CSV table of C-alpha atoms in Angstrom, one decimal:
chain,number,residue,atom,x,y,z
A,1056,MET,CA,38.3,84.3,-98.6
A,1057,GLU,CA,35.7,82.1,-96.9
A,1058,ASP,CA,36.3,83.8,-93.6
A,1059,GLY,CA,36.0,87.2,-95.2
A,1060,ASP,CA,32.9,86.2,-96.9
A,1061,ARG,CA,31.4,84.9,-93.7
A,1062,THR,CA,32.2,88.2,-92.0
A,1063,GLU,CA,30.5,90.2,-94.7
A,1064,GLU,CA,27.5,87.8,-94.6
A,1065,GLU,CA,27.3,88.4,-90.8
A,1066,GLU,CA,27.3,92.1,-91.3
A,1067,VAL,CA,24.6,91.7,-93.9
A,1068,ASP,CA,22.6,89.6,-91.5
A,1069,VAL,CA,22.9,92.2,-88.8
A,1070,GLN,CA,21.8,94.9,-91.3
A,1071,VAL,CA,18.8,92.7,-92.4
A,1072,VAL,CA,17.7,92.0,-88.8
A,1073,ASN,CA,17.9,95.7,-87.9
A,1074,ASP,CA,15.9,96.9,-91.0
A,1075,ASP,CA,12.2,97.1,-90.6
A,1076,LYS,CA,11.6,95.4,-94.0
A,1077,ASP,CA,13.8,93.2,-96.1
A,1078,GLU,CA,14.1,93.4,-99.8
A,1079,LEU,CA,11.2,91.0,-100.3
A,1080,GLY,CA,8.9,93.1,-98.1
A,1081,PHE,CA,8.8,90.8,-95.0
A,1082,PRO,CA,8.3,92.9,-91.8
A,1083,LEU,CA,10.9,92.4,-89.1
A,1084,SER,CA,9.2,93.2,-85.8
A,1085,ASP,CA,11.2,93.5,-82.6
A,1086,GLU,CA,8.3,91.9,-80.7
A,1087,GLU,CA,8.6,88.8,-82.9
A,1088,SER,CA,10.4,86.0,-81.1
A,1089,PRO,CA,13.3,84.1,-82.8
A,1090,TYR,CA,11.2,80.9,-82.9
A,1091,GLU,CA,8.4,82.7,-84.7
A,1092,LEU,CA,10.8,84.3,-87.1
A,1093,LEU,CA,12.4,80.9,-87.7
A,1094,GLN,CA,9.0,79.4,-88.5
A,1095,ASN,CA,8.1,82.3,-90.9
A,1096,THR,CA,11.4,82.1,-92.7
A,1097,LYS,CA,10.9,78.4,-93.1
A,1098,VAL,CA,7.5,79.0,-94.7
A,1099,SER,CA,9.0,81.6,-97.1
A,1100,VAL,CA,11.8,79.2,-98.2
A,1101,GLU,CA,9.3,76.5,-98.9
A,1102,ASN,CA,7.2,78.9,-101.0
A,1103,ILE,CA,10.3,80.0,-103.0
A,1104,ILE,CA,11.3,76.4,-103.6
A,1105,ALA,CA,7.8,75.5,-104.7
A,1106,GLU,CA,7.8,78.4,-107.1
A,1107,ILE,CA,11.2,77.6,-108.6
A,1108,LEU,CA,10.1,74.0,-109.1
A,1109,SER,CA,6.9,75.1,-110.8
A,1110,ILE,CA,9.0,77.4,-113.2
A,1111,LYS,CA,11.3,74.5,-114.0
A,1112,ASN,CA,8.4,72.2,-114.8
A,1113,GLN,CA,7.1,74.7,-117.3
A,1114,ARG,CA,8.7,74.1,-120.7
A,1115,LYS,CA,8.4,77.6,-121.7
A,1116,THR,CA,11.3,80.0,-121.8
A,1117,LYS,CA,12.5,80.4,-118.3
A,1118,PRO,CA,12.4,83.9,-116.9
A,1119,PHE,CA,16.0,84.5,-116.0
A,1120,LEU,CA,15.4,87.5,-113.9
A,1121,ARG,CA,12.6,85.9,-111.9
A,1122,MET,CA,14.8,82.9,-111.2
A,1123,ARG,CA,17.7,85.1,-110.1
A,1124,GLU,CA,15.4,87.1,-107.9
A,1125,LEU,CA,14.1,83.9,-106.3
A,1126,VAL,CA,17.6,82.6,-105.7
A,1127,THR,CA,18.6,85.9,-104.1
A,1128,GLN,CA,15.6,85.7,-101.8
A,1129,MET,CA,16.5,82.1,-101.0
A,1130,PHE,CA,20.0,83.1,-99.9
A,1131,LEU,CA,18.6,86.0,-97.9
A,1132,HIS,CA,16.3,83.7,-96.1
A,1133,LEU,CA,19.1,81.2,-95.4
A,1134,VAL,CA,21.1,84.1,-93.9
A,1135,THR,CA,18.1,84.9,-91.8
A,1136,LEU,CA,17.8,81.3,-90.7
A,1137,ARG,CA,21.4,81.3,-89.7
A,1138,GLN,CA,21.0,84.6,-87.7
A,1139,VAL,CA,17.9,83.3,-86.0
A,1140,ASN,CA,19.7,80.0,-85.1
A,1141,ARG,CA,22.6,82.0,-83.6
A,1142,CYS,CA,20.1,84.1,-81.6
A,1143,ILE,CA,18.5,80.9,-80.3
A,1144,LEU,CA,21.8,79.5,-79.3
A,1145,VAL,CA,22.8,82.7,-77.6
A,1146,GLU,CA,19.5,82.7,-75.7
A,1147,GLU,CA,20.0,79.0,-74.8
A,1148,GLU,CA,23.4,79.7,-73.4
A,1149,PHE,CA,22.0,82.6,-71.5
A,1150,VAL,CA,19.2,80.4,-70.1
A,1151,LYS,CA,21.8,77.7,-69.2
A,1152,THR,CA,23.9,80.3,-67.4
A,1153,GLU,CA,20.9,81.6,-65.5
A,1154,THR,CA,19.8,78.0,-64.7
A,1155,GLU,CA,23.3,77.2,-63.3
A,1156,ARG,CA,23.1,80.3,-61.2
A,1157,ALA,CA,19.7,79.3,-59.9
A,1158,LYS,CA,20.7,75.7,-59.4
A,1159,ALA,CA,23.2,76.4,-56.7
A,1160,PRO,CA,20.8,77.8,-54.1
A,1161,LEU,CA,18.3,75.0,-55.1
A,1162,ASP,CA,20.9,72.3,-54.5
A,1163,PHE,CA,21.8,73.9,-51.2
A,1164,THR,CA,18.1,74.0,-50.2
A,1165,THR,CA,17.6,70.4,-51.3
A,1166,GLN,CA,20.6,69.4,-49.2
A,1167,GLN,CA,19.1,71.1,-46.2
A,1168,LEU,CA,15.8,69.4,-46.9
A,1169,HIS,CA,17.5,66.0,-47.0
A,1170,ASN,CA,19.4,66.7,-43.8
A,1171,LEU,CA,16.2,67.8,-42.1
A,1172,MET,CA,14.4,64.6,-43.3
A,1173,TYR,CA,17.2,62.5,-42.0
A,1174,GLU,CA,17.1,64.2,-38.6
A,1175,LYS,CA,13.4,63.8,-38.6
A,1176,SER,CA,13.6,60.0,-39.3
A,1177,HIS,CA,16.3,59.7,-36.6
A,1178,TYR,CA,14.1,61.5,-34.0
A,1179,VAL,CA,11.1,59.4,-35.0
A,1180,LYS,CA,13.1,56.2,-34.5
A,1181,ALA,CA,14.3,57.4,-31.2
A,1182,VAL,CA,10.8,58.3,-30.1
A,1183,LYS,CA,9.5,54.9,-31.2
A,1184,ALA,CA,12.4,53.2,-29.4
A,1185,CYS,CA,11.5,55.1,-26.3
A,1186,ASN,CA,7.8,54.3,-26.6
A,1187,ASP,CA,8.6,50.6,-27.3
A,1188,PHE,CA,11.1,50.3,-24.4
A,1189,LYS,CA,9.9,47.8,-21.9
A,1190,SER,CA,11.2,48.3,-18.4
A,1191,LYS,CA,11.6,45.6,-15.9
A,1192,CYS,CA,9.7,47.5,-13.3
A,1193,PRO,CA,6.2,46.6,-14.6
A,1194,GLU,CA,7.1,42.9,-14.5
A,1195,ILE,CA,8.0,43.1,-10.9
A,1196,GLU,CA,5.1,42.6,-8.5
A,1197,LEU,CA,5.7,45.3,-6.0
A,1198,VAL,CA,3.8,45.7,-2.8
A,1199,ASN,CA,1.2,48.4,-2.7
A,1200,GLU,CA,2.0,51.9,-1.3
A,1201,GLU,CA,0.2,51.3,2.0
A,1202,GLU,CA,2.3,48.2,2.8
A,1203,PHE,CA,5.4,50.0,1.5
A,1204,PHE,CA,5.0,53.0,3.9
A,1205,ARG,CA,4.1,50.7,6.7
A,1206,ASP,CA,6.9,48.1,6.4
A,1207,VAL,CA,9.8,50.0,4.7
A,1208,PRO,CA,13.0,50.4,6.7
A,1209,GLN,CA,14.1,53.9,7.6
A,1210,HIS,CA,17.3,53.8,5.6
A,1211,ILE,CA,15.3,53.2,2.4
A,1212,LYS,CA,12.5,55.6,3.3
A,1213,GLY,CA,14.8,58.5,4.0
A,1214,SER,CA,17.0,58.1,0.9
A,1215,VAL,CA,16.8,60.5,-2.0
A,1216,LEU,CA,17.5,58.8,-5.3
A,1217,SER,CA,16.0,61.2,-7.8
A,1218,ASN,CA,14.7,64.8,-8.0
A,1219,HIS,CA,11.4,63.6,-9.5
A,1220,SER,CA,9.1,62.5,-6.7
A,1221,ALA,CA,7.3,59.7,-8.6
A,1222,HIS,CA,10.6,58.3,-9.9
A,1223,ASN,CA,12.1,58.6,-6.4
A,1224,LEU,CA,9.1,56.7,-4.9
A,1225,MET,CA,9.5,54.0,-7.6
A,1226,LEU,CA,13.2,53.6,-6.9
A,1227,LYS,CA,12.5,53.3,-3.2
A,1228,ARG,CA,9.9,50.6,-3.8
A,1229,LEU,CA,12.3,48.7,-6.0
A,1230,ASN,CA,15.0,48.9,-3.3
A,1231,PHE,CA,12.4,47.7,-0.8
A,1232,GLU,CA,11.6,44.8,-3.1
A,1233,LEU,CA,15.2,43.9,-3.4
A,1234,PHE,CA,15.6,44.1,0.4
A,1235,GLN,CA,12.7,41.7,0.9
A,1236,ARG,CA,14.0,39.3,-1.7
A,1237,LYS,CA,17.4,39.2,0.0
A,1238,GLU,CA,15.7,38.5,3.3
A,1239,LEU,CA,13.7,35.7,1.7
A,1240,CYS,CA,16.8,34.2,0.2
A,1241,LYS,CA,18.4,34.1,3.6
A,1242,LEU,CA,15.2,32.5,5.0
A,1243,ARG,CA,15.2,29.9,2.2
A,1244,LYS,CA,18.8,28.9,3.0
A,1245,LYS,CA,17.9,28.5,6.6
A,1246,LEU,CA,14.8,26.4,5.8
A,1247,GLU,CA,16.8,24.3,3.4
A,1248,GLN,CA,19.3,23.5,6.2
A,1249,GLN,CA,16.4,22.7,8.5
A,1250,LYS,CA,14.9,20.5,5.8
A,1251,LYS,CA,18.2,18.7,5.3
A,1252,SER,CA,18.4,18.0,9.0
A,1253,LEU,CA,14.8,16.8,9.2
A,1254,LEU,CA,15.4,14.5,6.2
A,1255,GLU,CA,18.4,13.0,8.0
A,1256,THR,CA,16.2,12.6,11.2
A,1257,ILE,CA,13.4,10.9,9.2
A,1258,ALA,CA,15.9,8.6,7.4
A,1259,ASN,CA,17.3,7.6,10.8
A,1260,ARG,CA,13.8,7.0,12.2
A,1261,LYS,CA,12.8,5.0,9.1
A,1262,LYS,CA,15.9,2.9,9.6
A,1263,PHE,CA,14.9,2.4,13.2
A,1264,LEU,CA,11.3,1.6,12.3
A,1265,SER,CA,12.4,-0.9,9.6
A,1266,SER,CA,14.4,-2.8,12.3
A,1267,LEU,CA,11.7,-2.4,14.9
A,1268,PRO,CA,9.6,-5.5,13.9
A,1269,SER,CA,12.6,-7.7,14.5
A,1270,HIS,CA,13.2,-6.1,17.9
A,1271,LEU,CA,9.6,-6.4,18.8
A,1272,LYS,CA,9.5,-10.0,17.7
A,1273,SER,CA,12.6,-10.8,19.9
A,1274,LEU,CA,11.1,-8.8,22.7
A,1275,LYS,CA,7.8,-10.6,22.4
A,1276,LYS,CA,9.6,-14.0,22.4
A,1277,ALA,CA,11.6,-13.0,25.4
A,1278,SER,CA,8.5,-11.8,27.3
A,1279,LEU,CA,6.5,-15.0,26.7
A,1280,PRO,CA,7.8,-16.7,29.8
A,1281,VAL,CA,6.9,-13.7,31.9
A,1282,GLN,CA,3.4,-13.5,30.4
A,1283,ASN,CA,2.9,-17.2,31.1
A,1284,GLN,CA,4.1,-16.8,34.6
A,1285,LEU,CA,1.9,-13.8,35.3
A,1286,GLY,CA,-1.1,-15.2,33.3
A,1287,VAL,CA,-1.2,-12.3,30.9
A,1288,GLN,CA,-3.0,-13.0,27.7
A,1289,ASP,CA,-0.9,-12.8,24.5
A,1290,THR,CA,-1.7,-10.6,21.5
A,1291,LYS,CA,-3.4,-13.4,19.6
A,1292,LYS,CA,-5.9,-14.0,22.4
A,1293,LEU,CA,-6.6,-10.3,22.7
A,1294,MET,CA,-7.2,-10.0,18.9
A,1295,ARG,CA,-9.4,-13.1,19.1
A,1296,HIS,CA,-11.5,-11.6,21.9
A,1297,HIS,CA,-11.8,-8.4,19.9
A,1298,SER,CA,-13.0,-10.4,17.0
A,1299,ALA,CA,-15.4,-12.3,19.2
A,1300,GLU,CA,-17.2,-9.0,20.0
A,1301,LEU,CA,-18.3,-8.8,16.3
A,1302,LEU,CA,-19.8,-12.3,16.3
A,1303,PRO,CA,-23.6,-12.7,16.1
A,1304,PRO,CA,-25.2,-13.8,19.4
A,1305,PRO,CA,-25.6,-17.5,18.5
A,1306,LEU,CA,-21.9,-17.8,17.4
A,1307,TYR,CA,-20.8,-15.8,20.4
A,1308,VAL,CA,-22.6,-18.2,22.8
A,1309,ILE,CA,-20.9,-21.2,21.0
A,1310,TYR,CA,-17.5,-19.5,21.2
A,1311,SER,CA,-17.9,-18.6,24.9
A,1312,GLN,CA,-19.1,-22.0,25.9
A,1313,LEU,CA,-16.3,-23.8,24.1
A,1314,LEU,CA,-13.8,-21.4,25.4
A,1315,ALA,CA,-15.1,-21.8,29.0
A,1316,GLN,CA,-15.0,-25.6,28.6
A,1317,LYS,CA,-11.3,-25.3,27.5
A,1318,VAL,CA,-10.3,-23.0,30.3
A,1319,ALA,CA,-12.2,-24.6,33.1
A,1320,PHE,CA,-11.6,-28.3,32.3
A,1321,GLY,CA,-8.5,-28.2,30.1
A,1322,GLU,CA,-10.3,-29.6,27.1
A,1323,SER,CA,-8.1,-30.6,24.2
A,1324,ILE,CA,-9.6,-28.2,21.7
A,1325,ASP,CA,-8.6,-25.0,20.0
A,1326,LEU,CA,-10.8,-22.2,18.8
A,1327,GLU,CA,-10.3,-19.8,15.9
A,1328,ILE,CA,-12.4,-17.0,14.4
A,1329,ILE,CA,-12.1,-16.6,10.6
A,1330,GLY,CA,-13.6,-14.2,8.2
A,1331,SER,CA,-13.5,-10.5,7.3
A,1332,LEU,CA,-13.6,-8.1,10.2
A,1333,LYS,CA,-14.4,-5.2,7.9
A,1334,ASP,CA,-17.5,-6.9,6.6
A,1335,ALA,CA,-18.5,-7.9,10.1
A,1336,GLN,CA,-18.2,-4.3,11.3
A,1337,ALA,CA,-20.3,-3.2,8.3
A,1338,PHE,CA,-22.9,-5.9,9.1
A,1339,ALA,CA,-23.0,-4.8,12.7
A,1340,HIS,CA,-23.6,-1.2,11.8
A,1341,HIS,CA,-26.3,-2.3,9.4
A,1342,GLN,CA,-28.0,-4.4,12.0
A,1343,ALA,CA,-27.8,-1.5,14.6
A,1344,ARG,CA,-29.7,0.8,12.2
A,1345,LYS,CA,-32.5,-1.6,11.8
A,1346,ASP,CA,-35.6,-1.6,13.9
A,1347,THR,CA,-35.1,-4.2,16.7
A,1348,GLY,CA,-38.8,-4.7,17.0
A,1349,ILE,CA,-39.2,-6.3,13.6
A,1350,SER,CA,-38.4,-10.0,13.5
A,1351,SER,CA,-35.8,-11.6,11.3
A,1352,THR,CA,-38.5,-13.0,9.1
A,1353,VAL,CA,-39.9,-9.6,8.4
A,1354,GLU,CA,-36.4,-8.2,7.7
A,1355,SER,CA,-35.8,-10.8,5.0
A,1356,SER,CA,-39.1,-9.9,3.4
A,1357,LYS,CA,-38.0,-6.3,3.3
A,1358,LEU,CA,-34.9,-7.3,1.4
A,1359,GLU,CA,-37.0,-9.2,-1.1
A,1360,ASP,CA,-39.9,-6.8,-1.5
A,1361,ASP,CA,-38.3,-3.5,-0.5
A,1362,GLU,CA,-41.5,-2.7,1.4
A,1363,PRO,CA,-42.1,-2.8,5.2
A,1364,ASP,CA,-44.4,-5.6,6.4
A,1365,ASP,CA,-45.8,-4.5,9.7
A,1366,GLU,CA,-49.1,-6.4,9.8
A,1367,ASP,CA,-49.4,-10.2,10.0
A,1368,GLY,CA,-52.0,-10.2,7.2
A,1369,GLN,CA,-49.6,-8.6,4.8
A,1370,ARG,CA,-46.8,-11.0,5.8
A,1371,TRP,CA,-49.0,-14.1,5.3
A,1372,SER,CA,-50.3,-12.8,2.0
A,1373,LYS,CA,-46.7,-12.6,0.6
A,1374,ARG,CA,-45.5,-16.0,1.8
A,1375,PRO,CA,-47.0,-17.9,-1.1
A,1376,ARG,CA,-44.7,-16.0,-3.5
A,1377,ARG,CA,-41.6,-17.1,-1.5
A,1378,VAL,CA,-42.3,-20.8,-2.3
A,1379,GLN,CA,-39.4,-21.1,-4.8
A,1380,GLY,CA,-36.7,-23.4,-5.8
A,1381,LYS,CA,-33.4,-23.7,-4.0
A,1382,GLU,CA,-31.4,-21.6,-6.5
A,1383,SER,CA,-33.9,-18.8,-6.3
A,1384,LEU,CA,-33.7,-18.9,-2.5
A,1385,ASP,CA,-30.0,-18.6,-2.6
A,1386,GLN,CA,-30.3,-15.7,-5.0
A,1387,ALA,CA,-32.8,-14.0,-2.7
A,1388,GLY,CA,-30.4,-14.1,0.2
A,1389,ILE,CA,-32.3,-16.5,2.3
A,1390,PHE,CA,-29.2,-18.6,3.1
A,1391,GLN,CA,-27.1,-15.5,3.8
A,1392,ILE,CA,-24.1,-16.4,6.0
A,1393,HIS,CA,-22.5,-14.1,8.5
A,1394,PRO,CA,-19.0,-12.9,7.5
A,1395,LEU,CA,-17.4,-14.4,10.6
A,1396,LYS,CA,-17.2,-18.1,11.4
A,1397,VAL,CA,-16.0,-20.1,14.4
A,1398,THR,CA,-13.6,-23.0,13.8
A,1399,LEU,CA,-13.2,-25.7,16.4
A,1400,HIS,CA,-10.1,-28.0,16.3
A,1401,VAL,CA,-10.8,-31.2,18.2
A,1402,TYR,CA,-7.7,-33.1,19.5
A,1403,ASP,CA,-7.4,-36.6,21.0
A,1404,ASP,CA,-7.4,-36.2,24.7
A,1405,GLU,CA,-5.4,-39.3,25.2
A,1406,VAL,CA,-2.3,-38.0,23.3
A,1407,SER,CA,-0.1,-35.3,24.8
A,1408,VAL,CA,1.3,-33.9,21.5
A,1409,LEU,CA,-1.6,-31.9,20.0
A,1410,GLU,CA,-0.1,-31.5,16.6
A,1411,SER,CA,-0.2,-35.2,15.9
A,1412,ALA,CA,-3.4,-35.8,17.8
A,1413,LYS,CA,-5.7,-33.6,15.7
A,1414,LEU,CA,-8.9,-35.6,15.0
A,1415,THR,CA,-11.1,-33.2,13.1
A,1416,THR,CA,-12.0,-29.5,12.5
A,1417,LEU,CA,-15.5,-28.2,12.8
A,1418,LYS,CA,-16.8,-25.0,11.3
A,1419,PHE,CA,-19.8,-23.2,12.7
A,1420,GLU,CA,-21.7,-20.8,10.5
A,1421,TYR,CA,-24.7,-18.6,11.2
A,1422,LEU,CA,-27.6,-18.1,8.6
A,1423,VAL,CA,-28.7,-14.6,9.3
A,1424,GLN,CA,-32.1,-14.6,7.7
A,1425,LEU,CA,-33.2,-18.0,9.2
A,1426,ASN,CA,-31.5,-17.6,12.6
A,1427,VAL,CA,-30.0,-21.0,12.3
A,1428,ILE,CA,-26.5,-22.4,13.2
A,1429,CYS,CA,-25.0,-24.8,10.6
A,1430,VAL,CA,-22.0,-26.9,11.4
A,1431,GLY,CA,-19.8,-29.1,9.2
A,1432,VAL,CA,-16.4,-30.7,9.0
A,1433,ASP,CA,-13.9,-28.3,7.4
A,1434,ALA,CA,-11.7,-29.4,4.5
A,1435,SER,CA,-13.6,-32.6,3.7
A,1436,ASN,CA,-13.1,-33.6,0.1
A,1437,ASP,CA,-15.1,-36.8,-0.1
A,1438,GLY,CA,-17.7,-36.0,2.6
A,1439,ARG,CA,-17.0,-39.1,4.7
A,1440,GLU,CA,-16.0,-37.0,7.7
A,1441,ASN,CA,-19.5,-35.4,7.7
A,1442,ASP,CA,-20.9,-38.8,8.7
A,1443,ILE,CA,-19.6,-38.4,12.2
A,1444,LEU,CA,-22.0,-35.5,12.7
A,1445,CYS,CA,-25.1,-37.2,11.2
A,1446,ASN,CA,-27.3,-38.6,14.0
A,1447,LEU,CA,-24.8,-37.6,16.6
A,1448,PHE,CA,-27.9,-37.5,18.7
A,1449,PRO,CA,-31.1,-39.5,17.9
A,1450,ASP,CA,-33.3,-38.2,15.1
A,1451,ASP,CA,-30.8,-35.4,14.2
A,1452,THR,CA,-29.7,-35.9,10.5
A,1453,GLY,CA,-29.4,-32.1,9.8
A,1454,LEU,CA,-31.3,-32.5,6.5
A,1455,GLN,CA,-34.2,-30.3,7.8
A,1456,LEU,CA,-34.4,-27.0,9.4
A,1457,PRO,CA,-34.6,-27.3,13.2
A,1458,HIS,CA,-37.5,-25.0,14.0
A,1459,GLN,CA,-40.9,-24.3,12.5
A,1460,SER,CA,-40.4,-20.6,11.9
A,1461,ALA,CA,-37.5,-21.3,9.5
A,1462,LYS,CA,-39.5,-24.0,7.8
A,1463,LEU,CA,-42.4,-21.7,7.3
A,1464,PHE,CA,-40.2,-18.9,6.0
A,1465,VAL,CA,-38.4,-21.2,3.4
A,1466,GLY,CA,-41.6,-23.1,2.5
A,1467,ASP,CA,-41.3,-26.5,0.8
A,1468,ALA,CA,-37.6,-26.2,0.1
A,1469,THR,CA,-35.4,-28.2,2.3
A,1470,MET,CA,-31.6,-28.5,2.7
A,1471,SER,CA,-31.4,-32.2,1.7
A,1472,ASN,CA,-30.0,-31.3,-1.7
A,1473,ASP,CA,-27.7,-28.5,-0.4
A,1474,ASP,CA,-24.1,-28.6,-1.6
A,1475,ARG,CA,-22.9,-27.1,1.6
A,1476,THR,CA,-20.8,-29.3,3.9
A,1477,SER,CA,-22.5,-27.6,6.9
A,1478,ARG,CA,-25.9,-28.6,8.2
A,1479,PRO,CA,-28.3,-27.2,10.8
A,1480,TYR,CA,-28.0,-29.9,13.4
A,1481,LYS,CA,-30.3,-29.5,16.5
A,1482,TRP,CA,-27.4,-30.0,19.0
A,1483,ALA,CA,-25.7,-27.0,17.3
A,1484,GLN,CA,-28.8,-24.8,18.0
A,1485,HIS,CA,-28.7,-25.9,21.7
A,1486,LEU,CA,-25.1,-25.0,21.9
A,1487,ALA,CA,-25.9,-21.6,20.4
A,1488,GLY,CA,-28.6,-20.9,22.9
A,1489,ILE,CA,-31.4,-20.9,20.3
A,1490,ASP,CA,-34.4,-22.1,22.2
A,1491,PHE,CA,-37.3,-23.5,20.3
A,1492,LEU,CA,-40.1,-25.9,21.0
A,1493,PRO,CA,-39.9,-29.3,19.4
A,1494,GLU,CA,-42.6,-30.3,17.0
A,1495,VAL,CA,-43.8,-33.1,19.3
A,1496,SER,CA,-43.5,-33.0,23.0
A,1497,PRO,CA,-41.0,-35.4,24.6
A,1498,LEU,CA,-43.7,-36.5,27.0
A,1499,MET,CA,-45.7,-38.1,24.2
A,1500,PHE,CA,-42.8,-40.4,23.3
A,1501,ALA,CA,-42.2,-41.1,27.0
A,1502,SER,CA,-46.0,-41.9,27.6
A,1503,ARG,CA,-46.1,-44.3,24.7
A,1504,GLU,CA,-43.2,-46.3,25.9
A,1505,THR,CA,-43.8,-46.3,29.6
A,1506,SER,CA,-47.1,-44.7,30.4
A,1507,ASP,CA,-47.1,-45.6,34.1
A,1508,ASN,CA,-43.4,-45.1,34.9
A,1509,SER,CA,-42.8,-41.5,35.8
A,1510,GLU,CA,-39.1,-42.2,36.6
A,1511,ASP,CA,-38.5,-43.1,32.9
A,1512,VAL,CA,-40.1,-39.9,31.8
A,1513,ILE,CA,-37.8,-37.9,34.1
A,1514,SER,CA,-34.7,-39.8,32.9
A,1515,SER,CA,-35.7,-39.2,29.3
A,1516,LEU,CA,-36.0,-35.5,29.9
A,1517,SER,CA,-32.7,-35.3,31.6
A,1518,GLN,CA,-31.1,-37.2,28.8
A,1519,TYR,CA,-32.6,-34.8,26.3
A,1520,ARG,CA,-31.4,-31.8,28.2
A,1521,GLN,CA,-28.0,-33.3,28.4
A,1522,GLN,CA,-27.6,-33.2,24.6
A,1523,ASN,CA,-26.8,-29.5,24.6
A,1524,ARG,CA,-23.8,-29.8,26.8
A,1525,VAL,CA,-20.4,-29.1,25.3
A,1526,GLN,CA,-18.7,-32.0,27.0
A,1527,THR,CA,-21.2,-34.5,25.7
A,1528,VAL,CA,-20.9,-33.2,22.2
A,1529,LEU,CA,-17.1,-33.3,22.2
A,1530,GLN,CA,-17.1,-36.8,23.6
A,1531,ARG,CA,-19.4,-38.2,20.9
A,1532,ILE,CA,-17.4,-36.4,18.2
A,1533,ARG,CA,-14.2,-38.0,19.4
A,1534,SER,CA,-15.7,-41.4,19.7
A,1535,ARG,CA,-17.2,-41.2,16.2
A,1536,ARG,CA,-13.9,-40.0,14.6
A,1537,LYS,CA,-11.8,-42.6,16.4
A,1538,ALA,CA,-14.2,-45.3,15.2
A,1539,GLN,CA,-14.0,-44.0,11.7
A,1540,LEU,CA,-10.2,-43.9,11.7
A,1541,ALA,CA,-10.1,-47.4,13.1
A,1542,ARG,CA,-12.2,-48.7,10.2
A,1543,LEU,CA,-9.9,-47.0,7.7
């Protein structure tokens, strides 16, 4: 029965929808959409319910006919709502069907779009990889094209490696670079072999040179008898003579006289030049650059005042400032000593073995600024050996400077308090060839003693001149030293 009722209701609904007006007078327009019809029906149902509630709330006699009419309208509107709902569902199914139909080409188009986007990204990555690709060619320093066409071999120049001309040229240049590097590798191997052979040669020569001093020493020792037989000077003598060339003139005169005395008369002495040859060479160059016309006194004043003194008036005006103490004189360079010194070893002429017959050793020094020769006993600790030189000749203590020019240059300072073991003896100046006039003429002493005897004067002069002879000096030194040793 329920299904039959529903079928009848559906037929009624179709009839109501198709009529222009329903029983309540609501217009049913074909142009009205289901959603609008649903909204209007809803409003009508709400009005009916409101009216039924208002009738129930009234306590009067309920109008039965009106209530029945309202209920009937309510059912009609419910049927309308059901019909409209079905229409909406049918329309929704139709829209879904149409949507499904339209979705297929859309999905196909979307798939094509995704495929195109993927291909695009792939191509973009490939292009970026190509742009970012770093070839090894730019890192290779190739020769320029002029040198390439000038030096390239014919088998590389005539080859065709690519249809593209620029690429073909680049490949040829790369092959030429490879060819050059292979040639350089061959040259390197050849040079390494030469280097190895040279190193072996150098090692053998170094080994020979390391053993050469012993061979030269043995050769020198073996050649000594031949040199002595032929009278050839040995190496030490040659070096000594070379060093003698750097001596200042006074020391050179002493050295030459002592050496001549030894060679000519076989004197029991030995000579040696000590000091720095390098400093002596520098001193010789410095002296050569100086003006030879200026005296040594003026040169020393240049060192002190840093101004040239050409006039005598200027020189004498500056001398009072040089009257200083001994320490200031040493600091000013007045007592500057030449770098080279001459050492004289005196032996006993009565003993044949020289090593055991050594009496004393004298050291000759040259004061550059004062032009004075100083001599002293070398390696004297207590100063007793210096007594053999004091008053070796009369009135020659060595406590004062020997000539007036040196005294005037130094001033009131003397060498009596000097700590040096060497002193400026007069006989040393005579040996050095430094000529100067004595303060008092020897004729005055001779005239006081024997005024009428000319022979005594002549003998006194000859005795005075004899004081500067090497043989006399050596004899007196030996006698003094032997007497001193005898007292000890």
